[in-house]
Amino acid sequence: MATTGLVWFRNDLRVEDNTSLHTAMQAHTAVHAVYCFDPTQFAVGAFGFRKTEKYRAQFLIETVTALREALAKLHISLSVFYESPATALPRYIAEQGITAVYLQEEWTTEECQTLTAVQQATAHLPLSWNTTYDQFLYHPDEVPFATAEIPRVFTQFRKACEKKASVRPARTVAPATQQISEPIGSIPTLETLGYTPFEQPSHTAFPFAGGAAAAWQRVQQYFWDTQKLSYYKKTRNGLLGVDYSSKLSPWLANGSISPRSIYHAVRDYEQEIGSNQSTYWLIFELIWRDFFKYVSLQHGHRLFTLSGILQKSYDWATDGTAIQRWIDGQTDAPFVNANMIELQQTGWMSNRGRQNVASYFAKELQLDWRIGAAYFEAMLIDYDVHSNYGNWQYVSGVGNDPRDRKFNVALQAQRYDPKQQYQKRWLQTSLF
């Protein structure tokens, strides 16, 4: 009996190693695909920032364009809608005679609300819903903890996973035999989404396009062509240039590439080129990424509350002038200013910069950390809900850091920018 399955793409915008797509293609004679540019994700949020600013919006447009092309090679059309999934999907499902929907499991507040709205609007239809946890390095069935027992301390989580958990193989997808239909809907432009087109500065640290092909080009370049991976641990705290870090986080964030695929690419590199602390450290960072996902899975909506997962109270301020000076790079700390200007002009900031500007916001200015997190959500090309809010809680003293540290920004600048090359580049840029 012929059946039609639908893959609803959200933050899994890839063909390779996509469990939902793989399962749907095995189960059905015909497979459709849908992506929704949800207008709420481009609207102004609770703290006065657009949920998605122009940098990530452009990266997303490029990613969905690449996904549509990749799916077409599998004879699957990707229909695209610029409207709420709760409006677009019930209509599409009814029109196309969909019998089953496949999607990546999400568990944070807004994503759950969206799914519930779609399921309620399709409750009258004979549909099966198939969700899979597909954004982890270590699948929930592999980690040696129940969700409620995820350790508060990263090191405990990491050591247990490294000892007892395994990383599943990456799935490949065989071409489908079905006839491809014409996709519905056009991919919106920046102007459609309400942004003005822009060009990245020539000295941006992230000059890359969105999409799985671009992600794999970066792997090829960073791993094999330059072998920069062998020096990652030594350079990862850098501030200037393209190659001080892997820069894979934007593609990981929207699912253009899976953490499993990167893991296995590192292992291949270690077999051919050699393993060292640097090759291990990239996997170490993938485990950090997993850790924050499990923390959010464990604590739910507390990821977004002022008192955090620790339910800890501080006397937070909401001084609008101080917030704006932080955003504009006009604080009393030049190192903070340089990082904030880079973010404002490119949508990118180094890991070292993020820790410092967040600590300065929460610990020096004592401002409501959720405002800083919301600004990062708007601006960062590589925004990931779990890592963003988990890291902000971590540095703000309401999350997983048992030491409740405060960064000495002046000393950090001396250590990581001793000749002030980074500060000069971005502080001079801001004058023009």
Short mmCIF file of C-alpha atoms in Angstrom, two decimals:
data_model
loop_
_atom_site.label_atom_id
_atom_site.label_comp_id
_atom_site.label_asym_id
_atom_site.label_seq_id
_atom_site.Cartn_x
_atom_site.Cartn_y
_atom_site.Cartn_z
CA MET A 1 0.00 0.00 0.00
CA ALA A 2 1.38 3.39 -1.02
CA THR A 3 1.94 5.79 1.84
CA THR A 4 3.27 9.32 2.00
CA GLY A 5 5.60 10.55 4.72
CA LEU A 6 6.57 14.11 5.56
CA VAL A 7 9.92 15.22 6.98
CA TRP A 8 9.45 18.46 8.87
CA PHE A 9 12.87 20.08 8.97
CA ARG A 10 13.66 22.35 11.92
CA ASN A 11 17.22 22.42 13.31
CA ASP A 12 18.37 19.40 11.31
CA LEU A 13 18.94 21.04 7.94
CA ARG A 14 20.96 18.30 6.27
CA VAL A 15 20.58 15.16 4.19
CA GLU A 16 23.55 13.15 5.48
CA ASP A 17 23.17 11.56 8.92
CA ASN A 18 19.57 12.67 9.31
CA THR A 19 17.58 9.99 11.13
CA SER A 20 14.17 11.47 10.34
CA LEU A 21 14.90 11.56 6.62
CA HIS A 22 16.51 8.12 6.61
CA THR A 23 13.56 6.55 8.48
CA ALA A 24 10.93 8.23 6.31
CA MET A 25 12.61 7.09 3.10
CA GLN A 26 12.70 3.50 4.35
CA ALA A 27 9.07 3.52 5.50
CA HIS A 28 7.21 5.21 2.63
CA THR A 29 6.78 5.01 -1.10
CA ALA A 30 6.69 8.80 -1.31
CA VAL A 31 8.43 11.36 0.90
CA HIS A 32 7.80 15.09 1.07
CA ALA A 33 9.76 17.71 3.01
CA VAL A 34 8.79 21.05 4.54
CA TYR A 35 10.56 23.97 6.17
CA CYS A 36 8.77 26.95 7.73
CA PHE A 37 10.27 30.39 8.18
CA ASP A 38 8.18 31.08 11.27
CA PRO A 39 7.48 34.85 11.47
CA THR A 40 7.73 34.73 15.27
CA GLN A 41 11.44 33.88 14.91
CA PHE A 42 12.03 37.19 13.13
CA ALA A 43 9.87 39.31 15.43
CA VAL A 44 10.91 41.34 18.46
CA GLY A 45 11.17 39.26 21.64
CA ALA A 46 10.49 40.00 25.28
CA PHE A 47 13.71 41.98 25.82
CA GLY A 48 13.40 44.24 22.78
CA PHE A 49 15.64 42.38 20.30
CA ARG A 50 14.59 40.58 17.17
CA LYS A 51 14.74 36.84 17.81
CA THR A 52 16.92 36.47 14.71
CA GLU A 53 19.00 39.31 13.32
CA LYS A 54 20.29 39.69 9.77
CA TYR A 55 23.47 37.61 10.10
CA ARG A 56 21.78 34.37 11.14
CA ALA A 57 18.83 35.12 8.87
CA GLN A 58 21.15 35.25 5.86
CA PHE A 59 22.94 32.09 6.98
CA LEU A 60 19.56 30.35 7.35
CA ILE A 61 18.43 31.43 3.88
CA GLU A 62 21.63 30.01 2.42
CA THR A 63 21.19 26.81 4.41
CA VAL A 64 17.61 26.17 3.32
CA THR A 65 18.56 26.92 -0.30
CA ALA A 66 21.32 24.32 -0.08
CA LEU A 67 18.97 21.82 1.60
CA ARG A 68 16.39 22.19 -1.17
CA GLU A 69 19.10 21.44 -3.76
CA ALA A 70 20.41 18.43 -1.82
CA LEU A 71 16.93 16.96 -1.36
CA ALA A 72 16.14 17.40 -5.05
CA LYS A 73 19.04 15.03 -5.80
CA LEU A 74 17.15 12.45 -3.72
CA HIS A 75 13.95 13.18 -5.70
CA ILE A 76 12.41 14.88 -2.66
CA SER A 77 10.93 18.34 -2.97
CA LEU A 78 11.32 20.80 -0.10
CA SER A 79 8.31 23.06 0.20
CA VAL A 80 8.99 26.32 2.04
CA PHE A 81 6.48 28.54 3.83
CA TYR A 82 6.88 31.96 5.40
CA GLU A 83 4.17 31.45 7.99
CA SER A 84 3.55 29.70 11.27
CA PRO A 85 3.96 25.90 11.18
CA ALA A 86 0.58 25.68 12.93
CA THR A 87 -0.95 27.33 9.86
CA ALA A 88 1.16 25.90 7.03
CA LEU A 89 1.59 22.28 8.07
CA PRO A 90 -2.05 21.26 8.70
CA ARG A 91 -2.99 22.66 5.28
CA TYR A 92 -0.07 20.95 3.53
CA ILE A 93 -0.60 17.63 5.32
CA ALA A 94 -4.27 17.54 4.32
CA GLU A 95 -3.60 18.55 0.70
CA GLN A 96 -0.82 16.01 0.17
CA GLY A 97 -2.41 13.07 1.95
CA ILE A 98 0.41 12.73 4.46
CA THR A 99 0.08 9.74 6.78
CA ALA A 100 3.18 10.16 8.95
CA VAL A 101 5.38 13.07 10.06
CA TYR A 102 9.07 12.72 10.92
CA LEU A 103 10.99 15.35 12.85
CA GLN A 104 13.89 15.95 15.20
CA GLU A 105 13.00 15.96 18.88
CA GLU A 106 13.14 19.40 20.49
CA TRP A 107 12.38 20.11 24.14
CA THR A 108 12.83 23.81 24.81
CA THR A 109 9.80 25.97 25.47
CA GLU A 110 9.07 27.65 22.14
CA GLU A 111 9.78 24.54 20.09
CA CYS A 112 7.44 22.48 22.27
CA GLN A 113 4.70 25.08 21.96
CA THR A 114 5.05 25.05 18.18
CA LEU A 115 4.83 21.27 17.97
CA THR A 116 1.81 21.17 20.28
CA ALA A 117 0.03 23.77 18.15
CA VAL A 118 0.64 21.77 14.96
CA GLN A 119 -0.49 18.51 16.56
CA GLN A 120 -3.65 20.11 17.90
CA ALA A 121 -4.43 21.56 14.47
CA THR A 122 -4.00 18.12 12.85
CA ALA A 123 -5.67 16.06 15.57
CA HIS A 124 -8.57 15.24 13.24
CA LEU A 125 -6.22 13.67 10.67
CA PRO A 126 -5.01 10.02 10.74
CA LEU A 127 -1.36 10.89 11.39
CA SER A 128 1.51 9.16 13.13
CA TRP A 129 4.21 11.35 14.68
CA ASN A 130 7.79 10.11 14.74
CA THR A 131 10.40 12.08 16.66
CA THR A 132 14.04 11.20 17.20
CA TYR A 133 16.83 12.68 19.31
CA ASP A 134 19.21 13.53 16.50
CA GLN A 135 21.26 16.51 17.65
CA PHE A 136 23.53 14.81 20.18
CA LEU A 137 27.01 13.37 19.97
CA TYR A 138 26.00 10.76 22.55
CA HIS A 139 22.41 9.66 22.00
CA PRO A 140 20.24 9.66 25.17
CA ASP A 141 20.09 5.87 24.98
CA GLU A 142 23.90 5.74 25.14
CA VAL A 143 24.70 8.12 28.01
CA PRO A 144 25.23 6.42 31.40
CA PHE A 145 22.73 8.67 33.21
CA ALA A 146 19.01 9.03 33.43
CA THR A 147 17.98 12.55 32.42
CA ALA A 148 17.16 13.47 36.02
CA GLU A 149 20.63 12.36 37.10
CA ILE A 150 22.77 14.38 34.67
CA PRO A 151 25.67 15.69 36.82
CA ARG A 152 25.90 19.39 37.62
CA VAL A 153 29.59 19.34 36.84
CA PHE A 154 30.76 18.90 33.25
CA THR A 155 33.86 16.87 34.11
CA GLN A 156 31.77 14.15 35.73
CA PHE A 157 29.52 14.00 32.68
CA ARG A 158 32.45 13.94 30.25
CA LYS A 159 34.44 11.23 32.01
CA ALA A 160 31.45 8.93 32.34
CA CYS A 161 30.48 9.37 28.69
CA GLU A 162 34.03 8.84 27.46
CA LYS A 163 34.28 5.66 29.51
CA LYS A 164 30.85 4.12 29.03
CA ALA A 165 29.09 5.69 26.03
CA SER A 166 29.68 5.20 22.34
CA VAL A 167 29.05 7.45 19.36
CA ARG A 168 26.71 5.93 16.82
CA PRO A 169 27.74 5.65 13.17
CA ALA A 170 26.69 8.44 10.82
CA ARG A 171 23.89 7.41 8.46
CA THR A 172 24.09 7.77 4.73
CA VAL A 173 21.00 8.18 2.55
CA ALA A 174 20.49 6.30 -0.72
CA PRO A 175 18.77 8.10 -3.63
CA ALA A 176 15.02 7.64 -3.76
CA THR A 177 13.23 6.13 -6.75
CA GLN A 178 10.10 8.29 -6.49
CA GLN A 179 9.29 10.97 -9.02
CA ILE A 180 10.03 14.42 -7.70
CA SER A 181 7.16 16.89 -7.53
CA GLU A 182 7.43 20.63 -7.81
CA PRO A 183 8.16 22.23 -4.42
CA ILE A 184 5.67 24.72 -3.09
CA GLY A 185 6.77 28.18 -2.01
CA SER A 186 9.83 30.28 -2.57
CA ILE A 187 12.66 30.79 -0.09
CA PRO A 188 12.32 34.30 1.36
CA THR A 189 14.96 36.94 0.84
CA LEU A 190 16.43 39.15 3.53
CA GLU A 191 14.13 41.93 2.32
CA THR A 192 11.11 39.61 2.64
CA LEU A 193 12.08 38.96 6.25
CA GLY A 194 12.43 42.69 6.90
CA TYR A 195 16.20 43.17 6.70
CA THR A 196 18.47 45.29 4.55
CA PRO A 197 21.03 43.33 2.49
CA PHE A 198 24.59 43.66 3.75
CA GLU A 199 28.17 42.65 3.02
CA GLN A 200 30.46 41.16 5.64
CA PRO A 201 33.66 43.10 6.44
CA SER A 202 36.65 41.62 4.63
CA HIS A 203 38.32 40.85 7.96
CA THR A 204 35.44 38.90 9.47
CA ALA A 205 36.52 35.73 11.26
CA PHE A 206 33.55 33.89 9.74
CA PRO A 207 33.43 34.48 5.96
CA PHE A 208 31.48 31.29 5.20
CA ALA A 209 28.08 30.49 3.68
CA GLY A 210 25.33 28.37 5.12
CA GLY A 211 24.48 24.81 4.14
CA ALA A 212 25.84 21.29 4.45
CA ALA A 213 28.16 21.55 1.43
CA ALA A 214 29.83 24.63 2.93
CA ALA A 215 30.16 22.81 6.27
CA TRP A 216 31.94 19.89 4.64
CA GLN A 217 34.16 22.27 2.66
CA ARG A 218 35.23 23.76 5.98
CA VAL A 219 35.96 20.31 7.39
CA GLN A 220 38.04 19.54 4.32
CA GLN A 221 39.93 22.83 4.64
CA TYR A 222 40.47 22.85 8.41
CA PHE A 223 41.23 19.13 8.74
CA TRP A 224 42.87 17.91 5.57
CA ASP A 225 44.03 20.84 3.45
CA THR A 226 45.75 22.85 6.20
CA GLN A 227 45.84 20.29 9.04
CA LYS A 228 44.95 23.11 11.42
CA LEU A 229 43.08 20.54 13.47
CA SER A 230 46.44 19.32 14.80
CA TYR A 231 46.95 22.73 16.42
CA TYR A 232 43.40 23.43 17.60
CA LYS A 233 44.10 23.28 21.34
CA LYS A 234 46.94 25.79 21.00
CA THR A 235 44.99 28.28 18.87
CA ARG A 236 41.38 27.90 20.05
CA ASN A 237 41.57 30.95 22.33
CA GLY A 238 42.57 33.16 19.42
CA LEU A 239 40.74 36.30 18.42
CA LEU A 240 41.86 37.20 14.90
CA GLY A 241 41.57 35.31 11.64
CA VAL A 242 39.65 32.41 10.21
CA ASP A 243 41.67 29.44 11.44
CA TYR A 244 42.19 29.95 15.19
CA SER A 245 39.21 27.62 15.69
CA SER A 246 37.23 25.17 13.59
CA LYS A 247 34.30 27.61 13.08
CA LEU A 248 31.98 24.62 12.74
CA SER A 249 29.49 25.89 15.34
CA PRO A 250 27.12 27.76 12.97
CA TRP A 251 26.55 24.63 10.88
CA LEU A 252 26.17 22.53 14.01
CA ALA A 253 23.66 25.01 15.42
CA ASN A 254 21.16 24.67 12.58
CA GLY A 255 21.96 21.04 11.89
CA SER A 256 23.73 21.46 8.56
CA ILE A 257 26.22 18.93 9.88
CA SER A 258 25.86 16.48 12.74
CA PRO A 259 28.20 16.16 15.73
CA ARG A 260 28.47 12.43 14.94
CA SER A 261 29.78 13.22 11.47
CA ILE A 262 32.39 15.59 12.86
CA TYR A 263 33.41 13.04 15.48
CA HIS A 264 33.97 10.35 12.88
CA ALA A 265 35.82 12.83 10.64
CA VAL A 266 38.18 13.55 13.55
CA ARG A 267 38.73 9.84 14.08
CA ASP A 268 39.52 9.42 10.37
CA TYR A 269 41.98 12.29 10.62
CA GLU A 270 43.62 10.72 13.64
CA GLN A 271 44.04 7.46 11.74
CA GLU A 272 45.66 9.13 8.72
CA ILE A 273 47.46 12.20 10.11
CA GLY A 274 47.84 11.42 13.81
CA SER A 275 46.13 12.07 17.12
CA ASN A 276 47.21 14.56 19.77
CA GLN A 277 45.69 16.81 22.41
CA SER A 278 44.29 19.08 19.71
CA THR A 279 42.35 16.41 17.87
CA TYR A 280 40.98 15.21 21.21
CA TRP A 281 40.06 18.76 22.19
CA LEU A 282 37.66 19.20 19.30
CA ILE A 283 35.80 16.13 20.52
CA PHE A 284 36.03 17.56 24.05
CA GLU A 285 34.18 20.65 22.81
CA LEU A 286 31.52 18.49 21.15
CA ILE A 287 30.97 16.87 24.55
CA TRP A 288 30.56 20.34 26.12
CA ARG A 289 27.89 21.02 23.52
CA ASP A 290 26.15 17.76 24.46
CA PHE A 291 26.39 18.63 28.15
CA PHE A 292 24.38 21.83 27.77
CA LYS A 293 21.77 19.98 25.73
CA TYR A 294 21.37 17.44 28.51
CA VAL A 295 21.26 20.21 31.12
CA SER A 296 18.39 21.86 29.24
CA LEU A 297 16.66 18.49 28.80
CA GLN A 298 16.98 17.93 32.54
CA HIS A 299 15.85 21.37 33.72
CA GLY A 300 13.33 22.43 31.08
CA HIS A 301 12.04 25.99 31.37
CA ARG A 302 14.49 26.81 34.18
CA LEU A 303 17.00 27.37 31.38
CA PHE A 304 15.24 30.71 30.78
CA THR A 305 14.39 31.83 34.31
CA LEU A 306 16.24 34.62 36.11
CA SER A 307 17.27 32.38 39.01
CA GLY A 308 18.49 29.70 36.61
CA ILE A 309 18.78 25.99 37.16
CA LEU A 310 20.18 26.67 40.65
CA GLN A 311 17.14 28.80 41.59
CA LYS A 312 19.62 31.32 42.97
CA SER A 313 18.68 34.95 43.61
CA TYR A 314 20.86 37.97 42.87
CA ASP A 315 20.04 41.66 42.82
CA TRP A 316 19.98 42.07 39.03
CA ALA A 317 19.73 45.50 37.41
CA THR A 318 18.01 46.52 34.16
CA ASP A 319 19.74 49.85 33.46
CA GLY A 320 18.87 50.64 29.84
CA THR A 321 21.81 53.00 29.39
CA ALA A 322 24.33 50.46 30.68
CA ILE A 323 22.84 47.76 28.45
CA GLN A 324 23.05 49.95 25.36
CA ARG A 325 26.64 50.96 26.11
CA TRP A 326 27.54 47.26 26.38
CA ILE A 327 25.79 46.54 23.06
CA ASP A 328 27.51 49.44 21.30
CA GLY A 329 30.98 48.71 22.68
CA GLN A 330 31.11 51.85 24.83
CA THR A 331 31.91 50.42 28.26
CA ASP A 332 34.96 51.17 30.41
CA ALA A 333 36.62 47.94 29.19
CA PRO A 334 38.26 48.18 25.72
CA PHE A 335 38.50 44.39 25.39
CA VAL A 336 34.76 44.06 25.97
CA ASN A 337 34.12 46.89 23.53
CA ALA A 338 36.17 45.31 20.75
CA ASN A 339 34.32 42.02 21.09
CA MET A 340 30.92 43.67 21.12
CA ILE A 341 31.74 45.71 18.01
CA GLU A 342 32.90 42.56 16.22
CA LEU A 343 29.57 40.92 17.11
CA GLN A 344 27.60 43.96 16.00
CA GLN A 345 29.39 44.15 12.65
CA THR A 346 29.74 40.45 11.78
CA GLY A 347 27.47 38.24 13.91
CA TRP A 348 30.54 36.41 15.20
CA MET A 349 32.56 36.46 18.41
CA SER A 350 35.26 34.11 19.67
CA ASN A 351 34.66 31.77 22.58
CA ARG A 352 37.16 33.75 24.66
CA GLY A 353 35.33 36.96 23.85
CA ARG A 354 31.93 35.53 24.73
CA GLN A 355 33.06 34.45 28.18
CA ASN A 356 34.51 37.88 28.91
CA VAL A 357 31.66 40.04 27.67
CA ALA A 358 29.07 37.84 29.39
CA SER A 359 30.99 37.89 32.67
CA TYR A 360 31.37 41.66 32.42
CA PHE A 361 27.63 42.07 31.77
CA ALA A 362 26.53 39.85 34.65
CA LYS A 363 29.30 40.24 37.23
CA GLU A 364 30.63 43.79 36.70
CA LEU A 365 27.49 45.55 35.52
CA GLN A 366 25.25 43.11 37.44
CA LEU A 367 22.63 43.28 34.71
CA ASP A 368 19.87 40.74 34.19
CA TRP A 369 21.76 37.98 32.37
CA ARG A 370 18.71 37.04 30.31
CA ILE A 371 18.97 40.36 28.47
CA GLY A 372 22.53 39.60 27.42
CA ALA A 373 21.50 36.09 26.41
CA ALA A 374 18.63 37.46 24.33
CA TYR A 375 21.01 39.85 22.56
CA PHE A 376 23.35 36.97 21.75
CA GLU A 377 20.33 35.00 20.50
CA ALA A 378 19.55 37.79 18.09
CA MET A 379 23.06 38.44 16.84
CA LEU A 380 25.07 35.22 16.77
CA ILE A 381 25.31 33.29 13.51
CA ASP A 382 25.88 30.15 15.58
CA TYR A 383 23.12 30.69 18.14
CA ASP A 384 22.13 27.42 19.76
CA VAL A 385 19.47 27.67 22.44
CA HIS A 386 21.05 25.12 24.79
CA SER A 387 24.64 26.35 24.58
CA ASN A 388 23.66 30.02 24.64
CA TYR A 389 21.44 29.98 27.69
CA GLY A 390 23.51 27.28 29.40
CA ASN A 391 26.70 29.29 29.00
CA TRP A 392 25.06 32.53 30.12
CA GLN A 393 23.79 30.81 33.27
CA TYR A 394 27.25 29.30 33.78
CA VAL A 395 29.07 32.64 33.76
CA SER A 396 26.30 34.44 35.65
CA GLY A 397 26.41 32.20 38.72
CA VAL A 398 23.01 30.55 38.31
CA GLY A 399 24.11 27.55 36.22
CA ASN A 400 26.62 24.73 36.14
CA ASP A 401 29.83 26.44 37.25
CA PRO A 402 30.52 25.28 40.81
CA ARG A 403 33.17 28.01 41.21
CA ASP A 404 30.95 30.98 40.30
CA ARG A 405 33.90 32.75 38.69
CA LYS A 406 34.27 36.33 37.57
CA PHE A 407 36.61 37.08 34.68
CA ASN A 408 39.23 39.77 35.18
CA VAL A 409 38.74 41.36 31.77
CA ALA A 410 41.91 43.48 31.94
CA LEU A 411 44.08 40.44 32.70
CA GLN A 412 42.30 38.43 30.02
CA ALA A 413 43.07 41.16 27.49
CA GLN A 414 46.74 41.16 28.50
CA ARG A 415 46.92 37.40 28.14
CA TYR A 416 45.01 36.89 24.91
CA ASP A 417 45.59 40.22 23.17
CA PRO A 418 48.98 41.33 24.54
CA LYS A 419 49.80 43.59 21.58
CA GLN A 420 46.22 44.85 21.39
CA GLN A 421 45.98 43.83 17.75
CA TYR A 422 42.45 42.57 18.17
CA GLN A 423 41.30 45.64 20.10
CA LYS A 424 42.87 48.00 17.60
CA ARG A 425 41.21 46.27 14.66
CA TRP A 426 37.66 46.51 15.99
CA LEU A 427 37.91 49.71 17.98
CA GLN A 428 39.37 51.51 14.96
CA THR A 429 36.69 49.97 12.75
CA SER A 430 34.00 51.46 14.97
CA LEU A 431 35.25 54.95 14.22
CA PHE A 432 34.20 54.82 10.57
#
